[in-house]
Short mmCIF file of C-alpha atoms in Angstrom, two decimals:
data_model
loop_
_atom_site.label_atom_id
_atom_site.label_comp_id
_atom_site.label_asym_id
_atom_site.label_seq_id
_atom_site.Cartn_x
_atom_site.Cartn_y
_atom_site.Cartn_z
CA MET A 1 11.60 -85.13 14.91
CA LYS A 2 14.19 -84.98 17.70
CA LEU A 3 14.30 -81.95 19.99
CA ASP A 4 17.91 -81.30 18.97
CA THR A 5 16.70 -80.83 15.40
CA VAL A 6 14.10 -78.30 16.58
CA PHE A 7 16.74 -76.39 18.54
CA LYS A 8 19.12 -76.35 15.57
CA PHE A 9 16.34 -75.14 13.29
CA LEU A 10 15.39 -72.36 15.70
CA LEU A 11 19.07 -71.42 16.07
CA VAL A 12 19.47 -71.07 12.30
CA VAL A 13 16.27 -69.01 12.07
CA VAL A 14 17.41 -66.70 14.90
CA ILE A 15 20.80 -66.15 13.26
CA LEU A 16 19.34 -65.50 9.79
CA PHE A 17 16.60 -63.24 11.18
CA THR A 18 19.16 -61.27 13.18
CA VAL A 19 21.54 -60.86 10.24
CA GLN A 20 18.60 -59.66 8.16
CA GLN A 21 17.78 -57.04 10.80
CA ILE A 22 21.34 -55.81 11.18
CA CYS A 23 22.14 -55.78 7.48
CA PRO A 24 19.06 -56.25 5.20
CA LEU A 25 20.15 -58.13 2.08
CA HIS A 26 17.68 -56.39 -0.26
CA GLU A 27 18.87 -52.99 1.00
CA MET A 28 22.51 -53.94 0.45
CA ARG A 29 21.71 -55.20 -3.05
CA ARG A 30 19.93 -51.96 -3.89
CA LYS A 31 22.84 -49.85 -2.63
CA LEU A 32 25.27 -51.99 -4.60
CA GLN A 33 23.25 -51.57 -7.80
CA ASN A 34 22.86 -47.82 -7.28
CA GLY A 35 26.55 -47.36 -6.49
CA THR A 36 25.73 -45.88 -3.07
CA LEU A 37 27.23 -48.70 -0.98
CA VAL A 38 30.66 -47.10 -0.53
CA PRO A 39 29.27 -43.66 0.47
CA TRP A 40 26.88 -45.41 2.86
CA VAL A 41 29.75 -47.33 4.48
CA LYS A 42 31.80 -44.14 4.78
CA GLY A 43 28.84 -42.34 6.35
CA ALA A 44 28.28 -45.15 8.84
CA LEU A 45 31.96 -45.16 9.84
CA SER A 46 31.96 -41.38 10.17
CA LYS A 47 28.89 -41.53 12.42
CA LEU A 48 30.50 -44.27 14.50
CA CYS A 49 33.68 -42.20 14.92
CA SER A 50 31.64 -39.17 16.00
CA HIS A 51 29.92 -41.22 18.69
CA PHE A 52 33.19 -42.63 20.01
CA CYS A 53 35.48 -39.62 19.72
CA PHE A 54 37.10 -38.42 22.94
CA LYS A 55 34.88 -35.36 23.40
CA SER A 56 31.66 -37.34 22.91
CA ILE A 57 32.76 -40.04 25.32
CA GLN A 58 33.83 -37.47 27.91
CA ARG A 59 30.50 -35.62 27.62
CA ASP A 60 28.40 -38.76 27.85
CA MET A 61 30.40 -40.13 30.78
CA GLU A 62 29.90 -36.89 32.70
CA ILE A 63 26.15 -37.20 32.11
CA PHE A 64 26.21 -40.79 33.35
CA TYR A 65 28.04 -39.95 36.57
CA HIS A 66 26.18 -36.73 37.40
CA ASP A 67 22.58 -37.44 36.35
CA LYS A 68 20.39 -39.86 38.27
CA TYR A 69 18.10 -40.52 35.29
CA ILE A 70 19.59 -40.93 31.83
CA VAL A 71 18.90 -42.28 28.35
CA PRO A 72 21.14 -44.86 26.59
CA ARG A 73 24.01 -43.43 24.54
CA PRO A 74 26.25 -45.26 22.06
CA CYS A 75 29.42 -44.92 24.14
CA TYR A 76 27.71 -46.59 27.11
CA PHE A 77 28.12 -49.89 25.26
CA LEU A 78 31.76 -49.68 26.39
CA PHE A 79 30.50 -50.49 29.89
CA PHE A 80 29.32 -53.90 28.62
CA ILE A 81 32.89 -54.70 27.53
CA VAL A 82 34.29 -53.52 30.87
CA SER A 83 31.67 -55.63 32.66
CA ALA A 84 32.62 -58.70 30.60
CA CYS A 85 36.31 -58.27 31.48
CA LEU A 86 35.52 -57.91 35.18
CA THR A 87 33.30 -61.00 35.02
CA LEU A 88 36.13 -63.04 33.48
CA VAL A 89 38.45 -61.95 36.28
CA ALA A 90 35.81 -62.81 38.90
CA LYS A 91 35.29 -66.25 37.31
CA TRP A 92 39.03 -66.93 37.41
CA LEU A 93 39.28 -65.94 41.07
CA MET A 94 36.18 -67.96 42.02
CA HIS A 95 37.53 -70.98 40.14
CA ARG A 96 40.50 -71.08 42.48
CA VAL A 97 38.05 -71.54 45.35
CA SER A 98 35.47 -73.81 43.71
CA HIS A 99 37.75 -76.29 41.94
CA PRO A 100 39.22 -77.83 45.12
CA LEU A 101 35.69 -78.07 46.55
CA GLY A 102 34.42 -79.79 43.41
CA GLU A 103 37.29 -82.27 43.47
CA ARG A 104 36.53 -83.03 47.12
CA TRP A 105 32.72 -83.22 46.98
CA ILE A 106 32.06 -85.00 43.69
CA PRO A 107 32.56 -88.80 44.00
CA ARG A 108 35.44 -90.33 42.04
CA LYS A 109 34.19 -93.88 41.55
CA LYS A 110 30.62 -93.15 40.45
CA TRP A 111 31.48 -91.96 36.92
CA SER A 112 34.26 -92.32 34.37
CA GLU A 113 37.12 -89.82 34.46
CA ARG A 114 35.73 -87.88 31.49
CA ILE A 115 32.20 -87.63 32.92
CA ARG A 116 33.53 -86.63 36.32
CA LYS A 117 35.69 -83.94 34.73
CA ILE A 118 32.60 -82.52 33.01
CA LYS A 119 30.69 -82.55 36.29
CA VAL A 120 33.51 -80.77 38.14
CA ALA A 121 33.61 -78.11 35.39
CA ARG A 122 29.83 -77.68 35.68
CA PHE A 123 30.22 -77.46 39.47
CA ASN A 124 32.75 -74.62 39.05
CA LEU A 125 30.44 -72.72 36.71
CA MET A 126 27.38 -73.16 38.93
CA PHE A 127 29.39 -72.20 42.04
CA PHE A 128 30.26 -68.87 40.41
CA ASN A 129 26.70 -68.43 39.13
CA LEU A 130 25.29 -68.97 42.62
CA PHE A 131 27.22 -66.02 44.01
CA TYR A 132 26.88 -63.88 40.88
CA PHE A 133 23.12 -64.22 40.47
CA THR A 134 22.50 -63.76 44.19
CA LEU A 135 24.28 -60.39 44.05
CA ILE A 136 22.88 -59.34 40.67
CA SER A 137 19.32 -60.26 41.69
CA ALA A 138 19.66 -58.18 44.85
CA LEU A 139 20.93 -55.25 42.76
CA GLY A 140 18.05 -55.66 40.28
CA PHE A 141 15.45 -55.76 43.04
CA VAL A 142 16.89 -52.64 44.71
CA ALA A 143 16.99 -50.82 41.36
CA LEU A 144 13.42 -51.75 40.41
CA ARG A 145 11.39 -52.01 43.61
CA GLY A 146 10.60 -48.28 43.72
CA GLN A 147 9.68 -48.01 40.02
CA THR A 148 6.02 -47.55 39.12
CA PHE A 149 6.21 -50.23 36.40
CA PHE A 150 7.44 -52.96 38.78
CA PRO A 151 4.76 -55.73 38.64
CA HIS A 152 2.47 -55.79 41.67
CA GLU A 153 2.89 -59.59 41.94
CA MET A 154 6.53 -58.90 42.75
CA GLY A 155 5.76 -56.15 45.27
CA GLY A 156 5.53 -53.09 43.00
CA GLN A 157 2.80 -50.70 41.88
CA GLY A 158 2.18 -52.59 38.65
CA LYS A 159 1.63 -49.60 36.33
CA LEU A 160 2.68 -51.49 33.22
CA SER A 161 1.57 -48.59 31.03
CA ASP A 162 4.73 -46.81 32.26
CA TYR A 163 6.88 -49.29 30.35
CA PHE A 164 6.68 -47.03 27.31
CA ALA A 165 5.55 -43.71 28.85
CA GLY A 166 7.47 -40.94 27.10
CA TYR A 167 9.12 -43.36 24.70
CA PRO A 168 11.56 -43.08 22.92
CA ASN A 169 13.09 -40.29 25.05
CA GLN A 170 12.19 -41.74 28.46
CA LYS A 171 14.89 -41.52 31.11
CA THR A 172 15.73 -44.45 33.37
CA SER A 173 17.58 -44.71 36.67
CA SER A 174 21.36 -45.04 36.30
CA LEU A 175 21.14 -48.00 38.67
CA ILE A 176 19.00 -49.84 36.09
CA HIS A 177 21.64 -49.02 33.48
CA LEU A 178 24.28 -50.55 35.77
CA TYR A 179 22.07 -53.63 36.16
CA TYR A 180 21.96 -53.89 32.37
CA PHE A 181 25.73 -53.53 32.00
CA LEU A 182 26.45 -56.31 34.50
CA ASN A 183 23.96 -58.70 32.88
CA GLY A 184 25.15 -57.89 29.37
CA GLY A 185 28.79 -58.43 30.33
CA TYR A 186 28.00 -61.76 31.98
CA LEU A 187 26.12 -62.96 28.89
CA LEU A 188 29.11 -62.17 26.66
CA THR A 189 31.37 -64.32 28.84
CA SER A 190 28.77 -67.10 28.90
CA VAL A 191 28.58 -67.25 25.11
CA TYR A 192 32.38 -67.26 24.93
CA SER A 193 32.59 -70.09 27.50
CA LEU A 194 29.99 -72.15 25.62
CA LEU A 195 31.90 -71.83 22.36
CA MET A 196 35.28 -72.66 23.95
CA ALA A 197 34.13 -75.59 26.13
CA GLU A 198 33.52 -79.18 25.06
CA LYS A 199 30.27 -79.44 23.12
CA LEU A 200 27.90 -81.36 25.40
CA PRO A 201 24.50 -82.76 24.31
CA ASP A 202 22.75 -79.66 25.69
CA PHE A 203 24.91 -77.26 23.65
CA CYS A 204 22.29 -76.28 21.05
CA GLU A 205 19.56 -75.47 23.55
CA ASN A 206 21.96 -73.54 25.79
CA PHE A 207 23.50 -71.62 22.91
CA LEU A 208 20.05 -70.81 21.50
CA GLN A 209 18.91 -69.40 24.84
CA HIS A 210 22.12 -67.42 25.39
CA LEU A 211 22.14 -66.05 21.84
CA CYS A 212 18.54 -64.84 22.12
CA ALA A 213 19.33 -63.30 25.52
CA VAL A 214 22.41 -61.46 24.19
CA ILE A 215 20.51 -60.11 21.18
CA LEU A 216 17.58 -58.96 23.32
CA VAL A 217 19.77 -57.29 25.95
CA TYR A 218 21.79 -55.28 23.44
CA PHE A 219 18.84 -54.54 21.16
CA SER A 220 16.66 -53.43 24.08
CA TYR A 221 19.42 -51.20 25.44
CA GLY A 222 20.03 -49.61 22.05
CA GLN A 223 16.29 -49.01 21.56
CA ASN A 224 15.76 -47.78 25.15
CA PHE A 225 13.53 -50.67 26.24
CA LEU A 226 15.24 -50.73 29.63
CA ARG A 227 12.06 -50.74 31.72
CA VAL A 228 10.48 -53.91 30.41
CA GLY A 229 13.91 -55.39 29.69
CA SER A 230 15.04 -55.03 33.30
CA ILE A 231 11.91 -56.82 34.55
CA ILE A 232 12.59 -59.69 32.15
CA MET A 233 16.18 -59.92 33.34
CA LEU A 234 15.18 -59.93 37.01
CA CYS A 235 12.66 -62.74 36.44
CA HIS A 236 15.41 -64.88 34.92
CA ASP A 237 18.15 -63.85 37.37
CA ILE A 238 16.17 -64.83 40.47
CA CYS A 239 15.50 -68.30 39.06
CA GLU A 240 19.20 -68.71 38.25
CA VAL A 241 20.03 -68.36 41.96
CA PHE A 242 18.10 -71.53 42.85
CA SER A 243 19.04 -73.31 39.62
CA SER A 244 22.72 -72.76 40.41
CA ALA A 245 22.29 -73.86 44.03
CA CYS A 246 20.52 -77.03 42.92
CA ARG A 247 23.17 -77.91 40.35
CA VAL A 248 26.07 -77.13 42.68
CA PHE A 249 24.92 -79.80 45.12
CA VAL A 250 23.13 -82.29 42.83
CA ASP A 251 26.15 -84.59 42.42
CA THR A 252 27.26 -84.33 46.06
CA ARG A 253 26.01 -85.91 49.27
CA HIS A 254 24.10 -82.76 50.28
CA LYS A 255 20.70 -84.04 49.12
CA VAL A 256 18.64 -81.88 51.51
CA VAL A 257 20.10 -78.69 50.01
CA THR A 258 19.55 -80.03 46.49
CA VAL A 259 15.91 -80.96 47.05
CA SER A 260 15.12 -77.72 48.93
CA SER A 261 16.69 -75.61 46.19
CA PHE A 262 14.87 -77.59 43.53
CA CYS A 263 11.46 -77.07 45.15
CA ILE A 264 12.02 -73.30 45.32
CA LEU A 265 13.38 -73.34 41.77
CA PHE A 266 10.38 -75.21 40.36
CA THR A 267 7.93 -72.81 42.01
CA SER A 268 9.81 -69.62 41.13
CA TRP A 269 10.40 -70.81 37.55
CA GLY A 270 6.71 -71.33 36.91
CA PHE A 271 5.80 -68.02 38.54
CA LEU A 272 8.56 -65.76 37.19
CA ARG A 273 9.79 -67.28 33.93
CA LEU A 274 6.38 -68.41 32.70
CA TYR A 275 3.58 -66.36 34.33
CA ILE A 276 5.27 -62.98 34.95
CA PHE A 277 7.39 -63.17 31.80
CA ALA A 278 4.41 -63.96 29.58
CA LYS A 279 1.67 -61.85 31.19
CA ARG A 280 3.62 -58.86 32.55
CA CYS A 281 6.33 -58.59 29.89
CA ILE A 282 5.49 -60.19 26.54
CA LEU A 283 1.81 -59.20 26.48
CA PRO A 284 2.48 -55.50 27.31
CA VAL A 285 5.12 -55.41 24.56
CA HIS A 286 2.65 -57.00 22.13
CA ARG A 287 -0.07 -54.49 23.05
CA ASN A 288 2.32 -51.59 22.33
CA LEU A 289 3.59 -52.83 18.98
CA HIS A 290 1.33 -50.36 17.17
CA MET A 291 3.19 -47.56 18.95
CA LEU A 292 6.63 -49.09 18.38
CA ASP A 293 6.03 -49.88 14.69
CA PRO A 294 6.60 -46.32 13.36
CA LEU A 295 9.69 -45.91 15.56
CA ILE A 296 11.62 -49.16 15.04
CA GLY A 297 9.85 -50.68 12.02
CA TYR A 298 7.46 -53.59 11.49
CA GLU A 299 10.18 -56.18 10.86
CA ALA A 300 11.99 -55.22 14.07
CA CYS A 301 8.72 -55.62 16.00
CA VAL A 302 8.23 -59.12 14.56
CA TRP A 303 11.87 -59.97 15.31
CA LEU A 304 11.55 -58.75 18.90
CA THR A 305 8.35 -60.76 19.48
CA PHE A 306 9.88 -63.87 17.91
CA LEU A 307 12.95 -63.76 20.19
CA LEU A 308 10.80 -63.29 23.29
CA LEU A 309 8.63 -66.27 22.29
CA VAL A 310 11.71 -68.44 21.69
CA ILE A 311 12.93 -67.72 25.22
CA LEU A 312 9.44 -68.42 26.58
CA LEU A 313 9.44 -71.73 24.69
CA MET A 314 12.83 -72.64 26.18
CA ASN A 315 11.55 -71.76 29.66
CA ALA A 316 8.55 -74.04 29.17
CA TYR A 317 10.80 -76.83 27.87
CA TRP A 318 13.08 -76.64 30.91
CA PHE A 319 10.05 -76.46 33.21
CA VAL A 320 8.85 -79.79 31.79
CA LEU A 321 12.34 -81.27 32.24
CA MET A 322 12.33 -80.16 35.88
CA GLY A 323 8.98 -81.89 36.29
CA LYS A 324 10.59 -85.08 34.97
CA MET A 325 13.45 -84.62 37.44
CA PHE A 326 10.97 -84.39 40.31
CA ILE A 327 9.13 -87.55 39.18
CA HIS A 328 12.47 -89.34 38.86
CA PHE A 329 13.43 -88.30 42.40
CA VAL A 330 10.09 -89.45 43.85
CA ALA A 331 10.33 -92.80 42.04
CA SER A 332 14.01 -93.57 42.71
CA GLY A 333 15.03 -91.34 45.60
CA LYS A 334 18.04 -90.19 43.52
CA THR A 335 18.85 -86.61 42.55
CA GLU A 336 20.10 -86.25 38.99
CA ASP A 337 20.76 -83.27 36.71
CA ILE A 338 19.01 -84.31 33.50
CA LEU A 339 19.25 -80.73 32.13
CA THR A 340 22.93 -81.29 31.29
CA ARG A 341 22.07 -84.60 29.56
CA VAL A 342 25.35 -86.22 30.67
CA ASP A 343 23.55 -89.59 30.65
CA GLU A 344 23.72 -89.46 26.84
CA LEU A 345 27.51 -89.27 27.08
CA GLU A 346 27.53 -92.22 29.48
CA GLU A 347 25.45 -94.28 27.06
CA GLY A 348 27.85 -93.37 24.27
CA GLU A 349 30.83 -94.52 26.35
CA LYS A 350 29.11 -97.84 27.09
CA LYS A 351 28.49 -98.44 23.38
CA VAL A 352 32.15 -97.74 22.59
CA GLN A 353 33.23 -100.23 25.28
#
């Protein structure tokens, strides 16, 4: 079985599982049979309007700006949309800087026009990501370093029992909320960009990872899992800094920067995205499922665990690919981004010719 088939299967399972959680089919069928579907829809819309009426928004915004520690509120999801819009503007501005650099640095004669165009587009994206994740990782570290639940391997106190202390009414620093908003907004733009761009061979694996990340960010914010969720985001954000740096320079002549970034990336990926993510994030969540079960439901607990394991699986898959990249570099002395799988497009062009 090809890996693409596995990714497509997992993608279908994630979508079906998520739809089932948002709108359970058996529950909808029961409401339809009992004739209570229309009143239920009206009640849901009425509740939604009450959350997003002017007075509610004004009250919740005042709480956000005046209180240092707050709990998530429905109208705060508006900040994710604002963040996504600001991210799109920042990407557009950064593109005006990065595109001329990409055209200048990426060789013209090494690849076909189509392949080179794809590489320049990837350069533009990674150039923005390099600056974005550097800033967002710094913000995340500042927001989390003084928290008691910050893992001791990362310089914190490591009281992981505080992840769910006082749950579900635990209050979290407004700076952590801001960190969530910025990450959630970025993820929305990333999913949009993936859907609008040319479908490359790595589309399924990228879309699977982004979809799981989006679902987890918004689900964890709605369920007030900000403490463990913010640690997970920071582990991934830090790695993205070095991943972006490596992929910005991989197709240029700056081999020293590429190799240096790759060595840091490989080390940080194994430590943060595999060890810390599994031991300090997934395991504590698993150990507290008995406490979460009565509050969010058994199926939601299974769904949450499944999504976390899918992301862990993707992290392990990319870690193996990076190992292959290192072996390829040692054997040939050439740096090559095999994560994008552009070589498959090149082989396809050769067959057509």
